[in-house]
Tab-separated table of C-alpha atoms in Angstrom:
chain	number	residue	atom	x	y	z
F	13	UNK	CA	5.124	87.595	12.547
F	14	UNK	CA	1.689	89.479	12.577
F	15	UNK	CA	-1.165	86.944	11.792
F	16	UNK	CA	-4.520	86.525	11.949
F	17	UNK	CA	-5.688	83.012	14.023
F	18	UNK	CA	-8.212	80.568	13.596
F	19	UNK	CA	-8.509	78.885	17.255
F	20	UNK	CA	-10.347	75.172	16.861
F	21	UNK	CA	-10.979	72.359	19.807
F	22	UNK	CA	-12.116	69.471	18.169
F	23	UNK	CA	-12.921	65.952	19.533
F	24	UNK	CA	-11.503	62.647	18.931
F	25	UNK	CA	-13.773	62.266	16.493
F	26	UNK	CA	-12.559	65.216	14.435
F	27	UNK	CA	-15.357	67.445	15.225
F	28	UNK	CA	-15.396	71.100	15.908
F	29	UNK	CA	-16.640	71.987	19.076
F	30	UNK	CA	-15.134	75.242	19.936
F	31	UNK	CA	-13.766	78.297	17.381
F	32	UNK	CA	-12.186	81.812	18.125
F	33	UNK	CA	-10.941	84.220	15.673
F	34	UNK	CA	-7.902	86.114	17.096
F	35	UNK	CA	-5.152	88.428	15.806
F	36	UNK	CA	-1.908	87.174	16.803
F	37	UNK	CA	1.554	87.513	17.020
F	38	UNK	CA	3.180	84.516	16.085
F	39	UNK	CA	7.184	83.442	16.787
F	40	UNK	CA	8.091	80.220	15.591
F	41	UNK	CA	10.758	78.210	17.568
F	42	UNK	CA	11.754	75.805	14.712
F	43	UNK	CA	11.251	76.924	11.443
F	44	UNK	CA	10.931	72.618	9.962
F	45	UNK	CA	10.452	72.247	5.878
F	46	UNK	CA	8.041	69.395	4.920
F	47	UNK	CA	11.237	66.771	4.612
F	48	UNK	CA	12.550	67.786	8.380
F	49	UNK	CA	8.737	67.410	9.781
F	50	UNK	CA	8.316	63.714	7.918
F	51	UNK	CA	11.682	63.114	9.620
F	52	UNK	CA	10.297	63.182	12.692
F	53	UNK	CA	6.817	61.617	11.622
F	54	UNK	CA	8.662	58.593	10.573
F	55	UNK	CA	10.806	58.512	14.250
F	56	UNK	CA	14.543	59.252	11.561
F	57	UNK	CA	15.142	62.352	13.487
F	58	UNK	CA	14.146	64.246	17.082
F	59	UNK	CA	13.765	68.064	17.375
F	60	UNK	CA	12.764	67.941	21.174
F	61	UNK	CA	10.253	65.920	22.703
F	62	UNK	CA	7.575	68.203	23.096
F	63	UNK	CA	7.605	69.258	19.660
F	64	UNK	CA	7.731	65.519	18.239
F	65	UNK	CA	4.745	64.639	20.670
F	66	UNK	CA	3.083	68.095	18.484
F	67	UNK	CA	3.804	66.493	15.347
F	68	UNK	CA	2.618	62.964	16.232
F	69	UNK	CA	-0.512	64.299	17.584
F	70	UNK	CA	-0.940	66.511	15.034
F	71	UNK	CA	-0.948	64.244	11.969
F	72	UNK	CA	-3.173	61.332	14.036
F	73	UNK	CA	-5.754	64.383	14.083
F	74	UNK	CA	-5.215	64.850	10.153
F	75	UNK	CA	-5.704	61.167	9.473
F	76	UNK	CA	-9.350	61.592	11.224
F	77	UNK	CA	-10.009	64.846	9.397
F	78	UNK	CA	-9.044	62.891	6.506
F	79	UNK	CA	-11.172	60.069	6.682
F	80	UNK	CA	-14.192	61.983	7.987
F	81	UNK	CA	-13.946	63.848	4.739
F	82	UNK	CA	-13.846	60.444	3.008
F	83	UNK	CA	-17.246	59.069	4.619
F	84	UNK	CA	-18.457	62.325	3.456
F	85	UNK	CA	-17.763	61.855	-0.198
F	86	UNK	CA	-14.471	63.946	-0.351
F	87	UNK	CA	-12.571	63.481	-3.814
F	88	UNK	CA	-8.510	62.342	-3.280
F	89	UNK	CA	-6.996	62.142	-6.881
F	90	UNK	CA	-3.773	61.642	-5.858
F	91	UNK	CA	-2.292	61.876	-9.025
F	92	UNK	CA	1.848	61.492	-9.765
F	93	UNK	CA	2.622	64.980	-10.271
F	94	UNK	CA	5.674	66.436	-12.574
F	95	UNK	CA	8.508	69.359	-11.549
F	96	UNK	CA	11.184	71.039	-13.794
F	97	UNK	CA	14.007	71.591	-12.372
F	98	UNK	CA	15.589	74.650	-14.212
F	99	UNK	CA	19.158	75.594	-14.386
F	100	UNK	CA	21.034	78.917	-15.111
F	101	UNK	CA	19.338	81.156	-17.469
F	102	UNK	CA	16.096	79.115	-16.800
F	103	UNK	CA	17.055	76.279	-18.816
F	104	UNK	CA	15.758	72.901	-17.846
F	105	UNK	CA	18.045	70.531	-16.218
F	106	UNK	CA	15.758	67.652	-14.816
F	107	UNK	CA	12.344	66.099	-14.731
F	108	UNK	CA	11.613	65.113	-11.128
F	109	UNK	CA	8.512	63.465	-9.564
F	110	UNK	CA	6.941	65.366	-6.766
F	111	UNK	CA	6.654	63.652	-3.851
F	112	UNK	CA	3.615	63.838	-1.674
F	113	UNK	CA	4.413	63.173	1.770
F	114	UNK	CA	2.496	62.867	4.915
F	115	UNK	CA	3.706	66.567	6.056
F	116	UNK	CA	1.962	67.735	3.155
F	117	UNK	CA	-1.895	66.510	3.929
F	118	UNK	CA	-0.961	67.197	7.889
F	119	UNK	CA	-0.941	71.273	6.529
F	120	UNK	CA	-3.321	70.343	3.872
F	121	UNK	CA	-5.956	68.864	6.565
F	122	UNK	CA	-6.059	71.977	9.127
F	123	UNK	CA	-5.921	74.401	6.236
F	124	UNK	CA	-9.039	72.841	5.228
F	125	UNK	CA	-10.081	73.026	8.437
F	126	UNK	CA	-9.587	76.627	9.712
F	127	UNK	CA	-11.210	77.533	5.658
F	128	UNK	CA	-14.558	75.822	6.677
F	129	UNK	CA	-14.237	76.919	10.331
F	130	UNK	CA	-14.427	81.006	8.786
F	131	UNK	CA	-16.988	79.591	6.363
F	132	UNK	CA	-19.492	78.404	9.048
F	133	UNK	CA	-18.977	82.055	11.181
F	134	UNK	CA	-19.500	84.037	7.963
F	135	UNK	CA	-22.526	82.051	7.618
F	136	UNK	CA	-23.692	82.787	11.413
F	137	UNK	CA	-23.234	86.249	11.398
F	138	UNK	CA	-25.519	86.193	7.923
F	139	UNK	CA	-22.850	88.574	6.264
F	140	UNK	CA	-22.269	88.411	2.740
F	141	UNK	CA	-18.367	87.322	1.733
F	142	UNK	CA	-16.409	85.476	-1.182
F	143	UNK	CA	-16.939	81.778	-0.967
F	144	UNK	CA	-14.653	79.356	-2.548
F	145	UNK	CA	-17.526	77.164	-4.825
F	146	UNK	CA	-16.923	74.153	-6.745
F	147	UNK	CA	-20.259	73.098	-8.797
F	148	UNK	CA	-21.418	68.929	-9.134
F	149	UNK	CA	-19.693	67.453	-12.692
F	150	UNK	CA	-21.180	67.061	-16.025
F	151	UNK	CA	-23.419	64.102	-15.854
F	152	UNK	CA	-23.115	63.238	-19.457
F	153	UNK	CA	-19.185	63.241	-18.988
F	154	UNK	CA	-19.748	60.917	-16.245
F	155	UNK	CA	-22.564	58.538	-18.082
F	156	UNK	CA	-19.601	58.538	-20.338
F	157	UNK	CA	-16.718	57.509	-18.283
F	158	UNK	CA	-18.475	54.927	-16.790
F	159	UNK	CA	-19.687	53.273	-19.953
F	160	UNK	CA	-15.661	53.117	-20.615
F	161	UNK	CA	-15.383	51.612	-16.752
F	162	UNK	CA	-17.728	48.995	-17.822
F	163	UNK	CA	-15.627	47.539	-20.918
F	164	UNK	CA	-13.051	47.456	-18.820
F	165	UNK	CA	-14.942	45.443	-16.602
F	166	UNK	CA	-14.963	48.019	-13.836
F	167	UNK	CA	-18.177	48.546	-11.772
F	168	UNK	CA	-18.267	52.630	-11.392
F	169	UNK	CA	-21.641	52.519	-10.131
F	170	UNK	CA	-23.641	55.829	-10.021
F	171	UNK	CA	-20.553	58.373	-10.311
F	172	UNK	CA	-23.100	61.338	-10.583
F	173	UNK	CA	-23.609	59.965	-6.430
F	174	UNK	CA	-20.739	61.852	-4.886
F	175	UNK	CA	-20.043	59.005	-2.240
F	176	UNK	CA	-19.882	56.500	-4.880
F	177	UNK	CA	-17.912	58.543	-6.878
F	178	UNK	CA	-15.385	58.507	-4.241
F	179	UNK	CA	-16.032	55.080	-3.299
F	180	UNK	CA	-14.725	53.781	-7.151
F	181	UNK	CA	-11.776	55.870	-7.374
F	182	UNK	CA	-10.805	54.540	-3.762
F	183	UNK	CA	-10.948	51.403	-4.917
F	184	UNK	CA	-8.503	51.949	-8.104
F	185	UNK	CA	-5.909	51.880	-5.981
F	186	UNK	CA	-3.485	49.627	-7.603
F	187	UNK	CA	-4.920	48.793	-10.935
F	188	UNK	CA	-3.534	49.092	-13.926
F	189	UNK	CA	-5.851	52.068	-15.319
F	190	UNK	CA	-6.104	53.677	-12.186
F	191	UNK	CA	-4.686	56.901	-13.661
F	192	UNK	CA	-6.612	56.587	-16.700
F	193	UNK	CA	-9.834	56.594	-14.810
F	194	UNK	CA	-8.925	59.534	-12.406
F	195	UNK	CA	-7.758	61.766	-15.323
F	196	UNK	CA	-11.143	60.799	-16.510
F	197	UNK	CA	-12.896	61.751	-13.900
F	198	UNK	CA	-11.303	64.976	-13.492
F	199	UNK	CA	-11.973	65.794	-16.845
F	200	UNK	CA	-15.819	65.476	-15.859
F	201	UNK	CA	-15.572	68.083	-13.513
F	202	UNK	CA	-16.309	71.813	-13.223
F	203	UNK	CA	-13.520	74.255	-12.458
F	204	UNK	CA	-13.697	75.575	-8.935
F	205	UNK	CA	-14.291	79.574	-8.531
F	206	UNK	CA	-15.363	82.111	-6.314
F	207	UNK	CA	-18.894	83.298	-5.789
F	208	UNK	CA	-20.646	85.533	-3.268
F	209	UNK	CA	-23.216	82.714	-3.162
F	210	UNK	CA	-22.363	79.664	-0.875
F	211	UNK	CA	-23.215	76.551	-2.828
F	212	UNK	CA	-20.923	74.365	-1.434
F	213	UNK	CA	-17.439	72.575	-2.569
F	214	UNK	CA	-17.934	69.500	-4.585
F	215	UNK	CA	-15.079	68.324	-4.797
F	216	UNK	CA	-13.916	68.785	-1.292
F	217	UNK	CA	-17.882	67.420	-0.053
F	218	UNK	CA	-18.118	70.932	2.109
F	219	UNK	CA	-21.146	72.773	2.788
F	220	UNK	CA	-19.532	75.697	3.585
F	221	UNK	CA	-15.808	76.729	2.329
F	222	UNK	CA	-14.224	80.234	2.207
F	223	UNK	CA	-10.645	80.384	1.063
F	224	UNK	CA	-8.500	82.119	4.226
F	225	UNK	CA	-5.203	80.864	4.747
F	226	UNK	CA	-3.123	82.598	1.868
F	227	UNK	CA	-3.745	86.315	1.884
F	228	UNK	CA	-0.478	87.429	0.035
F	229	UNK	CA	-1.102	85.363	-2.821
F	230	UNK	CA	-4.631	85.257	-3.132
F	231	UNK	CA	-7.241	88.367	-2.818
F	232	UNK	CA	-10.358	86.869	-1.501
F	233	UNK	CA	-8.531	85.728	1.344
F	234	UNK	CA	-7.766	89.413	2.328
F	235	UNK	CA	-11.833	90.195	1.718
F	236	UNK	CA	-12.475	87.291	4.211
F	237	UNK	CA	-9.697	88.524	6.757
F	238	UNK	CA	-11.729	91.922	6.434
F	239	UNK	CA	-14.749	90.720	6.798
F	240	UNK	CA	-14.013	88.308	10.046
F	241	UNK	CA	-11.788	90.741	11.519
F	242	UNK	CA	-12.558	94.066	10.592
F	243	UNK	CA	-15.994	93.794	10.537
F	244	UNK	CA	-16.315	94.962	7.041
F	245	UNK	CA	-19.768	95.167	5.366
F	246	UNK	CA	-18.582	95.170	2.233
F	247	UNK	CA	-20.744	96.544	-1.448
F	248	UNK	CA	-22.496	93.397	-2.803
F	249	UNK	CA	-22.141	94.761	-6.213
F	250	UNK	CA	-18.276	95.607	-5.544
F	251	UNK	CA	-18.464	91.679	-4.088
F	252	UNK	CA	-19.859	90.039	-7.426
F	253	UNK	CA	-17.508	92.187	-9.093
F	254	UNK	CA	-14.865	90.937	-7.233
F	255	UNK	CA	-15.312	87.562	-7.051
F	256	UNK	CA	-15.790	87.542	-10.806
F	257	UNK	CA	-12.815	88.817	-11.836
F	258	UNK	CA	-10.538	87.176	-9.460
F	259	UNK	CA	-12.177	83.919	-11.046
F	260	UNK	CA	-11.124	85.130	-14.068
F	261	UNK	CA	-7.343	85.885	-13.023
F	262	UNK	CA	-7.390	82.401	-11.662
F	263	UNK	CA	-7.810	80.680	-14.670
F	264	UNK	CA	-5.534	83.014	-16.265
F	265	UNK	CA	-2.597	81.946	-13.907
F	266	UNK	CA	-3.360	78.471	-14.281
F	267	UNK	CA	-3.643	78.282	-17.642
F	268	UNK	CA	-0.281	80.390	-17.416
F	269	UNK	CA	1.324	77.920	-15.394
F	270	UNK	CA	0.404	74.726	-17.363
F	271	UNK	CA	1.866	76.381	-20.479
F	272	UNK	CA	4.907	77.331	-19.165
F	273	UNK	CA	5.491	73.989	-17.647
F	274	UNK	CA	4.656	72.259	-20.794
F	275	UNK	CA	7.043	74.583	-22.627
F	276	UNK	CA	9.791	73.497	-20.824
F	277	UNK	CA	8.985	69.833	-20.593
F	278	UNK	CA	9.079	70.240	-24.548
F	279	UNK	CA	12.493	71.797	-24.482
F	280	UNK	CA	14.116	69.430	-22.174
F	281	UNK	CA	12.834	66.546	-24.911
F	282	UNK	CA	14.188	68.478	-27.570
F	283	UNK	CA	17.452	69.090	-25.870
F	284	UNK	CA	17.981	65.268	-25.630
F	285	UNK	CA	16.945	64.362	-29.164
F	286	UNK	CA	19.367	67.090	-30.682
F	287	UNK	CA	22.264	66.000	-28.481
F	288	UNK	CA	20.753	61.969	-29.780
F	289	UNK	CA	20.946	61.174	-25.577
F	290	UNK	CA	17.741	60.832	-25.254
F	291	UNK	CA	16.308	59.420	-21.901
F	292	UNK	CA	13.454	56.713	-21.266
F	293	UNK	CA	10.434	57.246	-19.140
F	294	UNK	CA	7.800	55.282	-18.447
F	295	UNK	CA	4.563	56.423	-19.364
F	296	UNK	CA	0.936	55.527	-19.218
F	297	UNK	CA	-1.397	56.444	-22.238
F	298	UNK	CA	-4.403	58.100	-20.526
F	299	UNK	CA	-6.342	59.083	-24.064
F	300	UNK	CA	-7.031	58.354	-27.624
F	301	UNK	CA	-8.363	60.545	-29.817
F	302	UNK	CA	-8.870	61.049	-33.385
C-alpha cells in the first residue's frame, strides 16, 4: 500500500527529537483489529514475539504521550458513547455501548503525534497550509458552569485556565455528576475548524496541529500531503477559500450524523412501545430546561 510516512524518534520522555517525511510503500504482516491488538496488550493472546514486544512498547510510549498532553492542559472527556446496530433494510436491532479500549488511544496518541510533527515542519519552512484550529471557550458559559459546580459543592476553580480546566474534570472521575459536568463543559466550547492561520488547538493544548493522517476522507489532509510532499505553494486566496468551506461541510456531516443517529435511536423506542416490550436503561439526566 502506497503511503506517505511521518518518521519520529522520540525520548523516554515522549519528546521529539528527530522527524523525516518519506513516501513509502507499506506491507503489513498482520492485519490486527482494535479487539485482536488489546488481546495481546492484556497478555489473552500472542501473535509472535516480536510483534507483542511492538505492541507493548508501543502503548507504554502512548501512555507518556498521554500524560505529557495532560501536564499540558489537554482536555479527555471520555464520555460513554452510543452505537446502533442496524439490521436488514437498515432497521435498528440494538443499542450498544461503545467501548473505548486501550488500542484505541495507542492509534489515537501517534496520530496526534505525526499531525503536530507536519504542523511544526509547515511552520519551519514558513509556508502557508490548512491548520486544524480549535478557539479558547466562552467565558461566560464557563462563569456559568462553575457557579452550578459550586452548589454542588464542587470546587471548579478558574475553568477559563486551561490546566485547571483539565485539572477539575480529572478529578470527576467517579462522582455522581461527572457526566453532567463534562457535557457541561463541552457545551462551553467552540467547534473546532480549519483555518490558514495557526492559532493553536484548545482543546487538544497544541501549538501547532495540522490534520494529516486521513486523506481519503478528509480534504485538508490531501492539501497538507501536497504541501509536505509535493512542495506545493499553494493560492492563499484558493487556501481561505478552502479551508472555509470544508469547515462548512464539516459541520454539515456532523450535524448529518447526529440526526441520523437520533432518528434511529427514536425508532428503536418506538418499535418497543408499539410491540408494549419495552426495555429499561439506565440513564443520567444531564439538563433541565424550561
Amino acid at each position: 500500500r502506497f503511503a506517505v510516512s511521518v518518521f519520529a524518534v522520540l525520548d523516554s520522555s515522549g519528546h521529539i527529537r528527530d522527524t523525516r517525511f518519506e513516501r513509502t510503500e507499506i506491507r503489513s504482516r498482520h492485519k490486527l483489529s482494535y479487539e485482536e491488538a488489546q488481546a495481546v496488550l492484556d497478555k489473552k493472546t500472542s501473535i509472535d514475539p516480536e510483534t507483542d514486544d511492538a505492541l507493548h512498547a508501543l502503548a507504554a510510549l502512548a501512555e507518556t504521550l498521554r500524560e505529557k498532553r495532560k501536564r499540558r492542559g489537554s482536555l479527555d472527556f471520555d464520555l460513554p458513547e452510543a452505537r446502533v446496530v442496524l439490521g436488514e433494510k437498515g432497521k435498528p436491532i440494538s443499542i450498544l455501548q461503545i467501548q473505548r479500549l486501550e488500542s484505541h488511544r495507542l492509534v489515537e496518541a501517534f496520530m496526534l503525534l505525526a499531525n503536530e510533527a507536519v504542523a511544526k515542519e509547515i511552520k519551519r519552512r514558513r509556508v502557508k497550509a490548512i491548520h486544524r484550529v480549535h478557539d479558547k471557550p466562552d467565558t461566560e458559559k464557563l462563569d456559568d458552569l462553575r457557579a452550578r459546580a459550586a452548589l454542588m459543592g464542587l470546587r471548579a476553580g478558574n475553568l477559563a485556565d486551561q490546566k485547571q480546566a483539565g485539572k477539575f474534570l480529572a478529578g470527576l472521575k467517579g462522582h455522581l455528576l461527572a457526566d453532567v459536568f463534562r457535557i457541561g463543559y463541552l457545551r462551553c466550547m467552540k467547534r473546532a475548524c480549519y483555518s490558514t492561520e495557526p492559532i493553536g488547538h484548545y482543546g487538544l493544548a497544541k501549538d501547532d496541529y495540522v490534520h494529516f493522517t486521513s486523506p481519503i476522507r478528509r480534504y485538508a489532509d490531501l492539501i497538507v500531503h501536497r504541501i509536505v510532499y509535493q512542495h506545493a505553494k499553494l493560492d492563499d486566496t484558493a487556501l481561505a477559500t478552502a479551508a472555509d468551506h470544508i469547515s462548512l461541510t464539516e459541520r454539515n456531516s456532523a450535524d448529518a450524523e447526529i440526526d441520523s443517529k437520533i432518528i434511529k435511536l427514536l425508532t428503536h423506542l418506538q418499535r418497543q412501545l408499539d410491540r408494549k416490550k419495552p426495555e429499561t436503561y439506565t440513564a443520567m439526566v444531564t439538563d433541565v430546561r424550561h
